[in-house]
Amino acid sequence: MGLEEVFKLLSKGVLVSINSQKYIDEANFLMIEENFEELGQLVRKIGFELVGENGYFYMAKREKMNDAELQAFFNNHKNMILCIAILKQLFPYVQRGTLLKQSDFIVQLKQKEDGLLEQKFAYLFKTTDPMEGVERFFELLEKGHILEKRDSDTKDTYVVLSALEYYIKIVQSVVL
């Protein structure tokens, strides 16, 4: 594992969590202060900042975003932000390291019986089939490096990755 591999991954917009099994080598590499500093110096030369906080790492643009860039950011991330908001609505105490089962999510969703949640799922995933919506929900969170499937006896178990905090901060800044 070296600077080049980690840079290639981060430059794709991947949030690397320290509790990820998939990116454990990259996380361990970035947790070494000398590696973090060296990569940080390199990305600053191209106008980015290497950020490591709350158990996750990512690259961010150094300059403050203008209104058009902010709008583009929110448009690109709106589905993920809505999914995090739904997740926190159903599981207010979910945090990094939490084991989350798709079956438990379905139970909570059915107990909520909130027409608004059904509307959010229909908007997000263009389906009125709740099971298909749940599948797409988990796929999106997995693709966004917020959830990671765990090998266990049950196939529907995911671990919540540290990068959840990245989106929680965004959701809180929008709400507040």
Short mmCIF file of N, CA and C in Angstrom, two decimals:
data_model
loop_
_atom_site.label_atom_id
_atom_site.label_comp_id
_atom_site.label_asym_id
_atom_site.label_seq_id
_atom_site.Cartn_x
_atom_site.Cartn_y
_atom_site.Cartn_z
N MET A 1 0.86 -1.18 0.00
CA MET A 1 0.00 0.00 0.00
C MET A 1 0.90 1.23 0.00
N GLY A 2 0.60 2.16 -0.90
CA GLY A 2 1.41 3.35 -0.99
C GLY A 2 0.58 4.59 -1.28
N LEU A 3 1.27 5.71 -1.40
CA LEU A 3 0.61 6.99 -1.64
C LEU A 3 -0.25 6.97 -2.91
N GLU A 4 0.29 6.37 -3.95
CA GLU A 4 -0.40 6.38 -5.23
C GLU A 4 -1.75 5.66 -5.14
N GLU A 5 -1.76 4.49 -4.53
CA GLU A 5 -3.01 3.72 -4.41
C GLU A 5 -4.04 4.45 -3.57
N VAL A 6 -3.59 5.03 -2.46
CA VAL A 6 -4.51 5.73 -1.57
C VAL A 6 -5.03 7.00 -2.26
N PHE A 7 -4.15 7.71 -2.96
CA PHE A 7 -4.58 8.90 -3.68
C PHE A 7 -5.63 8.55 -4.73
N LYS A 8 -5.39 7.49 -5.50
CA LYS A 8 -6.35 7.08 -6.54
C LYS A 8 -7.72 6.80 -5.94
N LEU A 9 -7.74 6.15 -4.80
CA LEU A 9 -9.01 5.82 -4.15
C LEU A 9 -9.70 7.09 -3.65
N LEU A 10 -9.00 7.92 -2.93
CA LEU A 10 -9.60 9.13 -2.38
C LEU A 10 -10.02 10.10 -3.47
N SER A 11 -9.28 10.14 -4.57
CA SER A 11 -9.63 11.06 -5.66
C SER A 11 -10.92 10.65 -6.37
N LYS A 12 -11.38 9.43 -6.14
CA LYS A 12 -12.67 8.98 -6.68
C LYS A 12 -13.83 9.39 -5.78
N GLY A 13 -13.51 10.06 -4.68
CA GLY A 13 -14.56 10.50 -3.76
C GLY A 13 -14.92 9.49 -2.69
N VAL A 14 -14.12 8.44 -2.55
CA VAL A 14 -14.39 7.42 -1.55
C VAL A 14 -14.08 7.97 -0.15
N LEU A 15 -15.00 7.71 0.76
CA LEU A 15 -14.78 8.01 2.18
C LEU A 15 -14.20 6.74 2.79
N VAL A 16 -12.98 6.83 3.31
CA VAL A 16 -12.31 5.66 3.87
C VAL A 16 -12.50 5.66 5.38
N SER A 17 -13.21 4.66 5.88
CA SER A 17 -13.48 4.55 7.31
C SER A 17 -12.50 3.57 7.96
N ILE A 18 -12.13 3.88 9.19
CA ILE A 18 -11.19 3.00 9.88
C ILE A 18 -11.82 1.67 10.28
N ASN A 19 -13.14 1.59 10.29
CA ASN A 19 -13.78 0.33 10.63
C ASN A 19 -14.29 -0.43 9.40
N SER A 20 -13.75 -0.08 8.24
CA SER A 20 -14.10 -0.77 7.00
C SER A 20 -13.18 -1.98 6.81
N GLN A 21 -13.76 -3.12 6.51
CA GLN A 21 -12.95 -4.29 6.17
C GLN A 21 -12.43 -4.16 4.75
N LYS A 22 -13.22 -3.55 3.87
CA LYS A 22 -12.85 -3.42 2.47
C LYS A 22 -11.63 -2.51 2.29
N TYR A 23 -11.57 -1.42 3.08
CA TYR A 23 -10.48 -0.45 2.92
C TYR A 23 -9.58 -0.39 4.15
N ILE A 24 -9.41 -1.52 4.80
CA ILE A 24 -8.60 -1.56 6.03
C ILE A 24 -7.14 -1.17 5.76
N ASP A 25 -6.59 -1.60 4.64
CA ASP A 25 -5.20 -1.27 4.32
C ASP A 25 -5.03 0.23 4.10
N GLU A 26 -5.97 0.83 3.39
CA GLU A 26 -5.90 2.27 3.13
C GLU A 26 -6.07 3.06 4.43
N ALA A 27 -6.99 2.63 5.27
CA ALA A 27 -7.20 3.31 6.55
C ALA A 27 -5.97 3.20 7.43
N ASN A 28 -5.40 2.01 7.50
CA ASN A 28 -4.19 1.83 8.31
C ASN A 28 -3.04 2.68 7.78
N PHE A 29 -2.93 2.77 6.46
CA PHE A 29 -1.90 3.61 5.85
C PHE A 29 -2.09 5.06 6.27
N LEU A 30 -3.32 5.55 6.20
CA LEU A 30 -3.60 6.95 6.52
C LEU A 30 -3.50 7.25 8.01
N MET A 31 -3.62 6.24 8.84
CA MET A 31 -3.51 6.45 10.28
C MET A 31 -2.06 6.66 10.73
N ILE A 32 -1.13 6.35 9.86
CA ILE A 32 0.29 6.62 10.16
C ILE A 32 0.54 8.09 9.84
N GLU A 33 0.90 8.85 10.86
CA GLU A 33 1.00 10.30 10.74
C GLU A 33 1.90 10.76 9.59
N GLU A 34 3.02 10.08 9.39
CA GLU A 34 3.94 10.47 8.31
C GLU A 34 3.28 10.29 6.93
N ASN A 35 2.55 9.21 6.77
CA ASN A 35 1.85 8.97 5.50
C ASN A 35 0.76 10.01 5.27
N PHE A 36 -0.01 10.29 6.32
CA PHE A 36 -1.08 11.28 6.22
C PHE A 36 -0.50 12.64 5.84
N GLU A 37 0.58 13.04 6.51
CA GLU A 37 1.20 14.33 6.23
C GLU A 37 1.76 14.40 4.82
N GLU A 38 2.42 13.33 4.38
CA GLU A 38 3.00 13.32 3.03
C GLU A 38 1.92 13.42 1.96
N LEU A 39 0.86 12.64 2.11
CA LEU A 39 -0.23 12.70 1.15
C LEU A 39 -0.92 14.05 1.22
N GLY A 40 -1.06 14.58 2.42
CA GLY A 40 -1.67 15.90 2.60
C GLY A 40 -0.90 16.98 1.86
N GLN A 41 0.40 16.93 1.92
CA GLN A 41 1.23 17.91 1.20
C GLN A 41 1.06 17.77 -0.31
N LEU A 42 0.98 16.54 -0.78
CA LEU A 42 0.82 16.32 -2.22
C LEU A 42 -0.53 16.83 -2.73
N VAL A 43 -1.60 16.55 -2.01
CA VAL A 43 -2.91 16.97 -2.51
C VAL A 43 -3.11 18.48 -2.38
N ARG A 44 -2.43 19.13 -1.45
CA ARG A 44 -2.50 20.60 -1.34
C ARG A 44 -1.95 21.26 -2.60
N LYS A 45 -0.97 20.62 -3.21
CA LYS A 45 -0.37 21.17 -4.43
C LYS A 45 -1.37 21.23 -5.58
N ILE A 46 -2.40 20.41 -5.53
CA ILE A 46 -3.39 20.41 -6.61
C ILE A 46 -4.73 21.02 -6.14
N GLY A 47 -4.69 21.73 -5.01
CA GLY A 47 -5.86 22.47 -4.58
C GLY A 47 -6.84 21.72 -3.69
N PHE A 48 -6.38 20.62 -3.10
CA PHE A 48 -7.26 19.85 -2.22
C PHE A 48 -6.66 19.76 -0.82
N GLU A 49 -7.48 19.30 0.09
CA GLU A 49 -7.08 19.11 1.48
C GLU A 49 -7.38 17.66 1.84
N LEU A 50 -6.45 17.01 2.50
CA LEU A 50 -6.70 15.67 3.02
C LEU A 50 -7.29 15.84 4.41
N VAL A 51 -8.45 15.28 4.62
CA VAL A 51 -9.16 15.44 5.88
C VAL A 51 -9.26 14.08 6.56
N GLY A 52 -8.92 14.07 7.83
CA GLY A 52 -9.07 12.88 8.64
C GLY A 52 -9.75 13.28 9.94
N GLU A 53 -10.99 12.81 10.12
CA GLU A 53 -11.73 13.17 11.33
C GLU A 53 -12.73 12.08 11.68
N ASN A 54 -13.01 11.95 12.93
CA ASN A 54 -14.05 11.02 13.43
C ASN A 54 -13.94 9.61 12.86
N GLY A 55 -12.73 9.17 12.58
CA GLY A 55 -12.55 7.80 12.11
C GLY A 55 -12.73 7.59 10.62
N TYR A 56 -12.64 8.66 9.83
CA TYR A 56 -12.72 8.50 8.38
C TYR A 56 -11.85 9.56 7.71
N PHE A 57 -11.53 9.30 6.44
CA PHE A 57 -10.65 10.16 5.65
C PHE A 57 -11.31 10.46 4.32
N TYR A 58 -11.02 11.67 3.81
CA TYR A 58 -11.51 12.04 2.47
C TYR A 58 -10.70 13.24 1.97
N MET A 59 -10.87 13.53 0.69
CA MET A 59 -10.24 14.71 0.09
C MET A 59 -11.31 15.74 -0.16
N ALA A 60 -11.00 16.99 0.17
CA ALA A 60 -11.94 18.09 -0.04
C ALA A 60 -11.24 19.21 -0.78
N LYS A 61 -12.02 19.96 -1.50
CA LYS A 61 -11.51 21.14 -2.19
C LYS A 61 -11.05 22.15 -1.15
N ARG A 62 -9.88 22.76 -1.36
CA ARG A 62 -9.32 23.69 -0.38
C ARG A 62 -10.08 25.00 -0.32
N GLU A 63 -10.47 25.51 -1.48
CA GLU A 63 -11.16 26.80 -1.51
C GLU A 63 -12.62 26.60 -1.13
N LYS A 64 -13.20 27.63 -0.56
CA LYS A 64 -14.61 27.58 -0.21
C LYS A 64 -15.42 27.46 -1.50
N MET A 65 -16.45 26.64 -1.45
CA MET A 65 -17.28 26.44 -2.64
C MET A 65 -18.16 27.66 -2.88
N ASN A 66 -18.30 28.01 -4.14
CA ASN A 66 -19.24 29.08 -4.49
C ASN A 66 -20.65 28.50 -4.53
N ASP A 67 -21.63 29.34 -4.76
CA ASP A 67 -23.03 28.89 -4.72
C ASP A 67 -23.32 27.80 -5.75
N ALA A 68 -22.78 27.94 -6.95
CA ALA A 68 -23.01 26.93 -7.99
C ALA A 68 -22.39 25.59 -7.59
N GLU A 69 -21.21 25.62 -7.00
CA GLU A 69 -20.55 24.39 -6.57
C GLU A 69 -21.31 23.75 -5.40
N LEU A 70 -21.80 24.58 -4.48
CA LEU A 70 -22.61 24.06 -3.37
C LEU A 70 -23.87 23.40 -3.89
N GLN A 71 -24.52 24.04 -4.84
CA GLN A 71 -25.73 23.48 -5.42
C GLN A 71 -25.43 22.15 -6.10
N ALA A 72 -24.34 22.09 -6.84
CA ALA A 72 -23.94 20.86 -7.52
C ALA A 72 -23.63 19.76 -6.49
N PHE A 73 -22.96 20.12 -5.40
CA PHE A 73 -22.65 19.16 -4.35
C PHE A 73 -23.93 18.56 -3.77
N PHE A 74 -24.88 19.42 -3.41
CA PHE A 74 -26.13 18.93 -2.84
C PHE A 74 -26.94 18.11 -3.84
N ASN A 75 -26.91 18.50 -5.10
CA ASN A 75 -27.61 17.72 -6.12
C ASN A 75 -26.99 16.33 -6.26
N ASN A 76 -25.67 16.26 -6.20
CA ASN A 76 -24.97 14.98 -6.31
C ASN A 76 -25.18 14.09 -5.09
N HIS A 77 -25.40 14.71 -3.94
CA HIS A 77 -25.47 13.95 -2.68
C HIS A 77 -26.86 13.93 -2.06
N LYS A 78 -27.86 14.47 -2.74
CA LYS A 78 -29.18 14.61 -2.11
C LYS A 78 -29.79 13.26 -1.74
N ASN A 79 -29.64 12.25 -2.59
CA ASN A 79 -30.20 10.95 -2.25
C ASN A 79 -29.53 10.34 -1.02
N MET A 80 -28.23 10.50 -0.94
CA MET A 80 -27.50 9.98 0.22
C MET A 80 -27.92 10.73 1.49
N ILE A 81 -28.06 12.04 1.38
CA ILE A 81 -28.47 12.85 2.52
C ILE A 81 -29.87 12.45 2.98
N LEU A 82 -30.77 12.22 2.03
CA LEU A 82 -32.12 11.77 2.39
C LEU A 82 -32.09 10.38 3.03
N CYS A 83 -31.25 9.51 2.52
CA CYS A 83 -31.14 8.17 3.11
C CYS A 83 -30.62 8.24 4.55
N ILE A 84 -29.64 9.08 4.78
CA ILE A 84 -29.12 9.23 6.15
C ILE A 84 -30.19 9.80 7.05
N ALA A 85 -30.96 10.75 6.55
CA ALA A 85 -32.04 11.32 7.35
C ALA A 85 -33.08 10.26 7.69
N ILE A 86 -33.42 9.40 6.73
CA ILE A 86 -34.37 8.31 6.98
C ILE A 86 -33.78 7.33 8.00
N LEU A 87 -32.53 6.97 7.81
CA LEU A 87 -31.87 6.05 8.74
C LEU A 87 -31.92 6.59 10.17
N LYS A 88 -31.59 7.87 10.32
CA LYS A 88 -31.59 8.48 11.66
C LYS A 88 -33.01 8.63 12.20
N GLN A 89 -33.99 8.78 11.32
CA GLN A 89 -35.37 8.87 11.77
C GLN A 89 -35.83 7.53 12.34
N LEU A 90 -35.44 6.44 11.69
CA LEU A 90 -35.84 5.12 12.14
C LEU A 90 -34.97 4.59 13.27
N PHE A 91 -33.69 4.94 13.24
CA PHE A 91 -32.74 4.49 14.26
C PHE A 91 -31.96 5.71 14.77
N PRO A 92 -32.57 6.49 15.66
CA PRO A 92 -31.93 7.74 16.09
C PRO A 92 -30.57 7.55 16.77
N TYR A 93 -30.33 6.37 17.31
CA TYR A 93 -29.08 6.15 18.04
C TYR A 93 -28.04 5.39 17.22
N VAL A 94 -28.31 5.21 15.94
CA VAL A 94 -27.34 4.51 15.10
C VAL A 94 -26.07 5.35 15.04
N GLN A 95 -24.95 4.66 15.12
CA GLN A 95 -23.65 5.32 15.05
C GLN A 95 -22.63 4.36 14.46
N ARG A 96 -21.44 4.86 14.22
CA ARG A 96 -20.43 4.00 13.62
C ARG A 96 -20.22 2.76 14.50
N GLY A 97 -20.06 1.64 13.82
CA GLY A 97 -19.87 0.38 14.51
C GLY A 97 -21.16 -0.37 14.80
N THR A 98 -22.30 0.31 14.68
CA THR A 98 -23.58 -0.35 14.91
C THR A 98 -23.79 -1.43 13.85
N LEU A 99 -24.26 -2.59 14.29
CA LEU A 99 -24.65 -3.62 13.33
C LEU A 99 -26.12 -3.39 13.00
N LEU A 100 -26.40 -3.29 11.73
CA LEU A 100 -27.74 -2.98 11.26
C LEU A 100 -28.20 -4.11 10.35
N LYS A 101 -29.37 -4.63 10.65
CA LYS A 101 -29.92 -5.70 9.82
C LYS A 101 -31.02 -5.13 8.95
N GLN A 102 -31.03 -5.57 7.73
CA GLN A 102 -32.06 -5.13 6.79
C GLN A 102 -33.44 -5.53 7.32
N SER A 103 -33.54 -6.70 7.93
CA SER A 103 -34.83 -7.16 8.47
C SER A 103 -35.30 -6.24 9.61
N ASP A 104 -34.38 -5.77 10.46
CA ASP A 104 -34.75 -4.84 11.53
C ASP A 104 -35.21 -3.50 10.95
N PHE A 105 -34.55 -3.08 9.87
CA PHE A 105 -34.93 -1.84 9.20
C PHE A 105 -36.36 -1.95 8.68
N ILE A 106 -36.69 -3.08 8.07
CA ILE A 106 -38.04 -3.29 7.53
C ILE A 106 -39.07 -3.25 8.65
N VAL A 107 -38.76 -3.89 9.78
CA VAL A 107 -39.67 -3.88 10.93
C VAL A 107 -39.90 -2.45 11.40
N GLN A 108 -38.84 -1.68 11.56
CA GLN A 108 -38.96 -0.28 12.01
C GLN A 108 -39.76 0.55 11.00
N LEU A 109 -39.52 0.31 9.74
CA LEU A 109 -40.22 1.03 8.68
C LEU A 109 -41.71 0.75 8.74
N LYS A 110 -42.07 -0.52 8.92
CA LYS A 110 -43.49 -0.90 8.99
C LYS A 110 -44.15 -0.36 10.25
N GLN A 111 -43.41 -0.32 11.36
CA GLN A 111 -43.97 0.20 12.62
C GLN A 111 -44.22 1.69 12.53
N LYS A 112 -43.39 2.37 11.76
CA LYS A 112 -43.52 3.81 11.63
C LYS A 112 -44.81 4.18 10.91
N GLU A 113 -45.18 3.37 9.92
CA GLU A 113 -46.39 3.60 9.13
C GLU A 113 -46.60 5.08 8.85
N ASP A 114 -45.58 5.68 8.31
CA ASP A 114 -45.57 7.11 8.04
C ASP A 114 -45.69 7.30 6.53
N GLY A 115 -46.75 7.88 6.07
CA GLY A 115 -46.94 8.13 4.65
C GLY A 115 -45.80 8.94 4.06
N LEU A 116 -45.20 9.78 4.89
CA LEU A 116 -44.08 10.60 4.44
C LEU A 116 -42.87 9.74 4.09
N LEU A 117 -42.62 8.71 4.89
CA LEU A 117 -41.51 7.80 4.58
C LEU A 117 -41.75 7.08 3.25
N GLU A 118 -42.99 6.66 3.03
CA GLU A 118 -43.31 6.01 1.77
C GLU A 118 -43.09 6.97 0.60
N GLN A 119 -43.43 8.23 0.78
CA GLN A 119 -43.22 9.24 -0.27
C GLN A 119 -41.72 9.43 -0.52
N LYS A 120 -40.94 9.47 0.54
CA LYS A 120 -39.49 9.63 0.39
C LYS A 120 -38.90 8.46 -0.39
N PHE A 121 -39.34 7.24 -0.05
CA PHE A 121 -38.85 6.06 -0.77
C PHE A 121 -39.27 6.11 -2.24
N ALA A 122 -40.51 6.49 -2.49
CA ALA A 122 -41.00 6.58 -3.87
C ALA A 122 -40.19 7.63 -4.65
N TYR A 123 -39.90 8.77 -4.01
CA TYR A 123 -39.11 9.82 -4.65
C TYR A 123 -37.69 9.35 -4.92
N LEU A 124 -37.07 8.77 -3.91
CA LEU A 124 -35.67 8.35 -4.03
C LEU A 124 -35.46 7.24 -5.05
N PHE A 125 -36.33 6.25 -5.00
CA PHE A 125 -36.06 5.03 -5.74
C PHE A 125 -37.06 4.73 -6.85
N LYS A 126 -37.98 5.66 -7.08
CA LYS A 126 -38.94 5.53 -8.18
C LYS A 126 -39.65 4.17 -8.14
N THR A 127 -40.05 3.76 -6.93
CA THR A 127 -40.79 2.52 -6.78
C THR A 127 -41.78 2.65 -5.63
N THR A 128 -42.89 1.99 -5.78
CA THR A 128 -43.87 1.95 -4.69
C THR A 128 -43.77 0.62 -3.94
N ASP A 129 -42.93 -0.27 -4.42
CA ASP A 129 -42.69 -1.55 -3.75
C ASP A 129 -41.73 -1.32 -2.59
N PRO A 130 -42.21 -1.44 -1.35
CA PRO A 130 -41.35 -1.15 -0.20
C PRO A 130 -40.12 -2.05 -0.11
N MET A 131 -40.25 -3.31 -0.49
CA MET A 131 -39.09 -4.22 -0.41
C MET A 131 -38.01 -3.82 -1.42
N GLU A 132 -38.44 -3.43 -2.60
CA GLU A 132 -37.48 -2.96 -3.61
C GLU A 132 -36.83 -1.66 -3.13
N GLY A 133 -37.62 -0.79 -2.50
CA GLY A 133 -37.09 0.45 -1.95
C GLY A 133 -36.05 0.20 -0.88
N VAL A 134 -36.31 -0.77 -0.02
CA VAL A 134 -35.35 -1.11 1.05
C VAL A 134 -34.06 -1.65 0.45
N GLU A 135 -34.19 -2.52 -0.54
CA GLU A 135 -33.00 -3.06 -1.22
C GLU A 135 -32.15 -1.93 -1.79
N ARG A 136 -32.80 -1.01 -2.49
CA ARG A 136 -32.08 0.11 -3.11
C ARG A 136 -31.49 1.04 -2.05
N PHE A 137 -32.21 1.21 -0.96
CA PHE A 137 -31.73 2.03 0.17
C PHE A 137 -30.39 1.48 0.67
N PHE A 138 -30.36 0.18 0.95
CA PHE A 138 -29.14 -0.43 1.47
C PHE A 138 -28.03 -0.44 0.41
N GLU A 139 -28.39 -0.64 -0.84
CA GLU A 139 -27.39 -0.60 -1.92
C GLU A 139 -26.75 0.79 -2.01
N LEU A 140 -27.57 1.83 -1.91
CA LEU A 140 -27.04 3.19 -1.99
C LEU A 140 -26.11 3.49 -0.81
N LEU A 141 -26.51 3.10 0.39
CA LEU A 141 -25.67 3.35 1.56
C LEU A 141 -24.38 2.53 1.50
N GLU A 142 -24.45 1.35 0.91
CA GLU A 142 -23.25 0.54 0.75
C GLU A 142 -22.33 1.15 -0.31
N LYS A 143 -22.91 1.58 -1.41
CA LYS A 143 -22.14 2.22 -2.48
C LYS A 143 -21.49 3.52 -1.99
N GLY A 144 -22.17 4.22 -1.09
CA GLY A 144 -21.65 5.48 -0.55
C GLY A 144 -20.69 5.30 0.62
N HIS A 145 -20.33 4.06 0.91
CA HIS A 145 -19.36 3.74 1.95
C HIS A 145 -19.84 4.14 3.34
N ILE A 146 -21.14 4.01 3.55
CA ILE A 146 -21.74 4.28 4.86
C ILE A 146 -22.05 2.96 5.55
N LEU A 147 -22.44 1.97 4.79
CA LEU A 147 -22.68 0.62 5.31
C LEU A 147 -21.76 -0.35 4.59
N GLU A 148 -21.41 -1.41 5.28
CA GLU A 148 -20.60 -2.45 4.67
C GLU A 148 -21.15 -3.79 5.12
N LYS A 149 -21.43 -4.64 4.15
CA LYS A 149 -21.97 -5.96 4.45
C LYS A 149 -20.93 -6.75 5.23
N ARG A 150 -21.40 -7.43 6.25
CA ARG A 150 -20.52 -8.26 7.07
C ARG A 150 -20.81 -9.72 6.83
N ASP A 151 -19.76 -10.51 6.80
CA ASP A 151 -19.93 -11.95 6.70
C ASP A 151 -20.39 -12.45 8.06
N SER A 152 -21.57 -13.00 8.07
CA SER A 152 -22.10 -13.54 9.32
C SER A 152 -23.11 -14.62 8.97
N ASP A 153 -23.74 -15.14 10.00
CA ASP A 153 -24.72 -16.19 9.78
C ASP A 153 -25.91 -15.67 8.97
N THR A 154 -26.26 -14.42 9.19
CA THR A 154 -27.37 -13.84 8.45
C THR A 154 -26.82 -12.96 7.34
N LYS A 155 -27.45 -13.02 6.19
CA LYS A 155 -26.95 -12.30 5.02
C LYS A 155 -27.35 -10.84 5.01
N ASP A 156 -28.19 -10.42 5.94
CA ASP A 156 -28.68 -9.04 5.89
C ASP A 156 -28.02 -8.13 6.92
N THR A 157 -26.84 -8.51 7.41
CA THR A 157 -26.16 -7.73 8.44
C THR A 157 -25.12 -6.80 7.83
N TYR A 158 -25.20 -5.55 8.24
CA TYR A 158 -24.27 -4.52 7.79
C TYR A 158 -23.67 -3.84 9.01
N VAL A 159 -22.47 -3.33 8.87
CA VAL A 159 -21.90 -2.50 9.92
C VAL A 159 -21.96 -1.06 9.43
N VAL A 160 -22.27 -0.16 10.34
CA VAL A 160 -22.29 1.26 10.01
C VAL A 160 -20.85 1.76 10.10
N LEU A 161 -20.37 2.33 9.01
CA LEU A 161 -18.99 2.80 8.95
C LEU A 161 -18.86 4.20 9.55
N SER A 162 -17.64 4.53 9.91
CA SER A 162 -17.34 5.83 10.53
C SER A 162 -17.74 7.00 9.65
N ALA A 163 -17.74 6.80 8.33
CA ALA A 163 -18.07 7.88 7.40
C ALA A 163 -19.51 8.36 7.55
N LEU A 164 -20.33 7.65 8.30
CA LEU A 164 -21.69 8.12 8.58
C LEU A 164 -21.64 9.54 9.13
N GLU A 165 -20.63 9.83 9.94
CA GLU A 165 -20.50 11.15 10.57
C GLU A 165 -20.37 12.27 9.53
N TYR A 166 -19.77 11.97 8.40
CA TYR A 166 -19.63 12.96 7.32
C TYR A 166 -21.01 13.48 6.90
N TYR A 167 -21.91 12.55 6.65
CA TYR A 167 -23.25 12.93 6.20
C TYR A 167 -24.11 13.45 7.34
N ILE A 168 -23.89 12.96 8.55
CA ILE A 168 -24.64 13.48 9.71
C ILE A 168 -24.35 14.97 9.85
N LYS A 169 -23.09 15.35 9.69
CA LYS A 169 -22.72 16.77 9.77
C LYS A 169 -23.44 17.58 8.69
N ILE A 170 -23.54 17.03 7.51
CA ILE A 170 -24.23 17.73 6.42
C ILE A 170 -25.72 17.86 6.74
N VAL A 171 -26.34 16.77 7.17
CA VAL A 171 -27.77 16.80 7.50
C VAL A 171 -28.02 17.81 8.60
N GLN A 172 -27.18 17.82 9.62
CA GLN A 172 -27.37 18.77 10.72
C GLN A 172 -27.18 20.21 10.25
N SER A 173 -26.26 20.43 9.34
CA SER A 173 -26.05 21.81 8.87
C SER A 173 -27.22 22.30 8.03
N VAL A 174 -27.89 21.38 7.33
CA VAL A 174 -29.05 21.76 6.53
C VAL A 174 -30.25 22.02 7.42
N VAL A 175 -30.40 21.20 8.45
CA VAL A 175 -31.55 21.30 9.36
C VAL A 175 -31.42 22.51 10.27
N LEU A 176 -30.22 22.79 10.73
CA LEU A 176 -30.02 23.87 11.69
C LEU A 176 -30.02 25.23 11.07
#
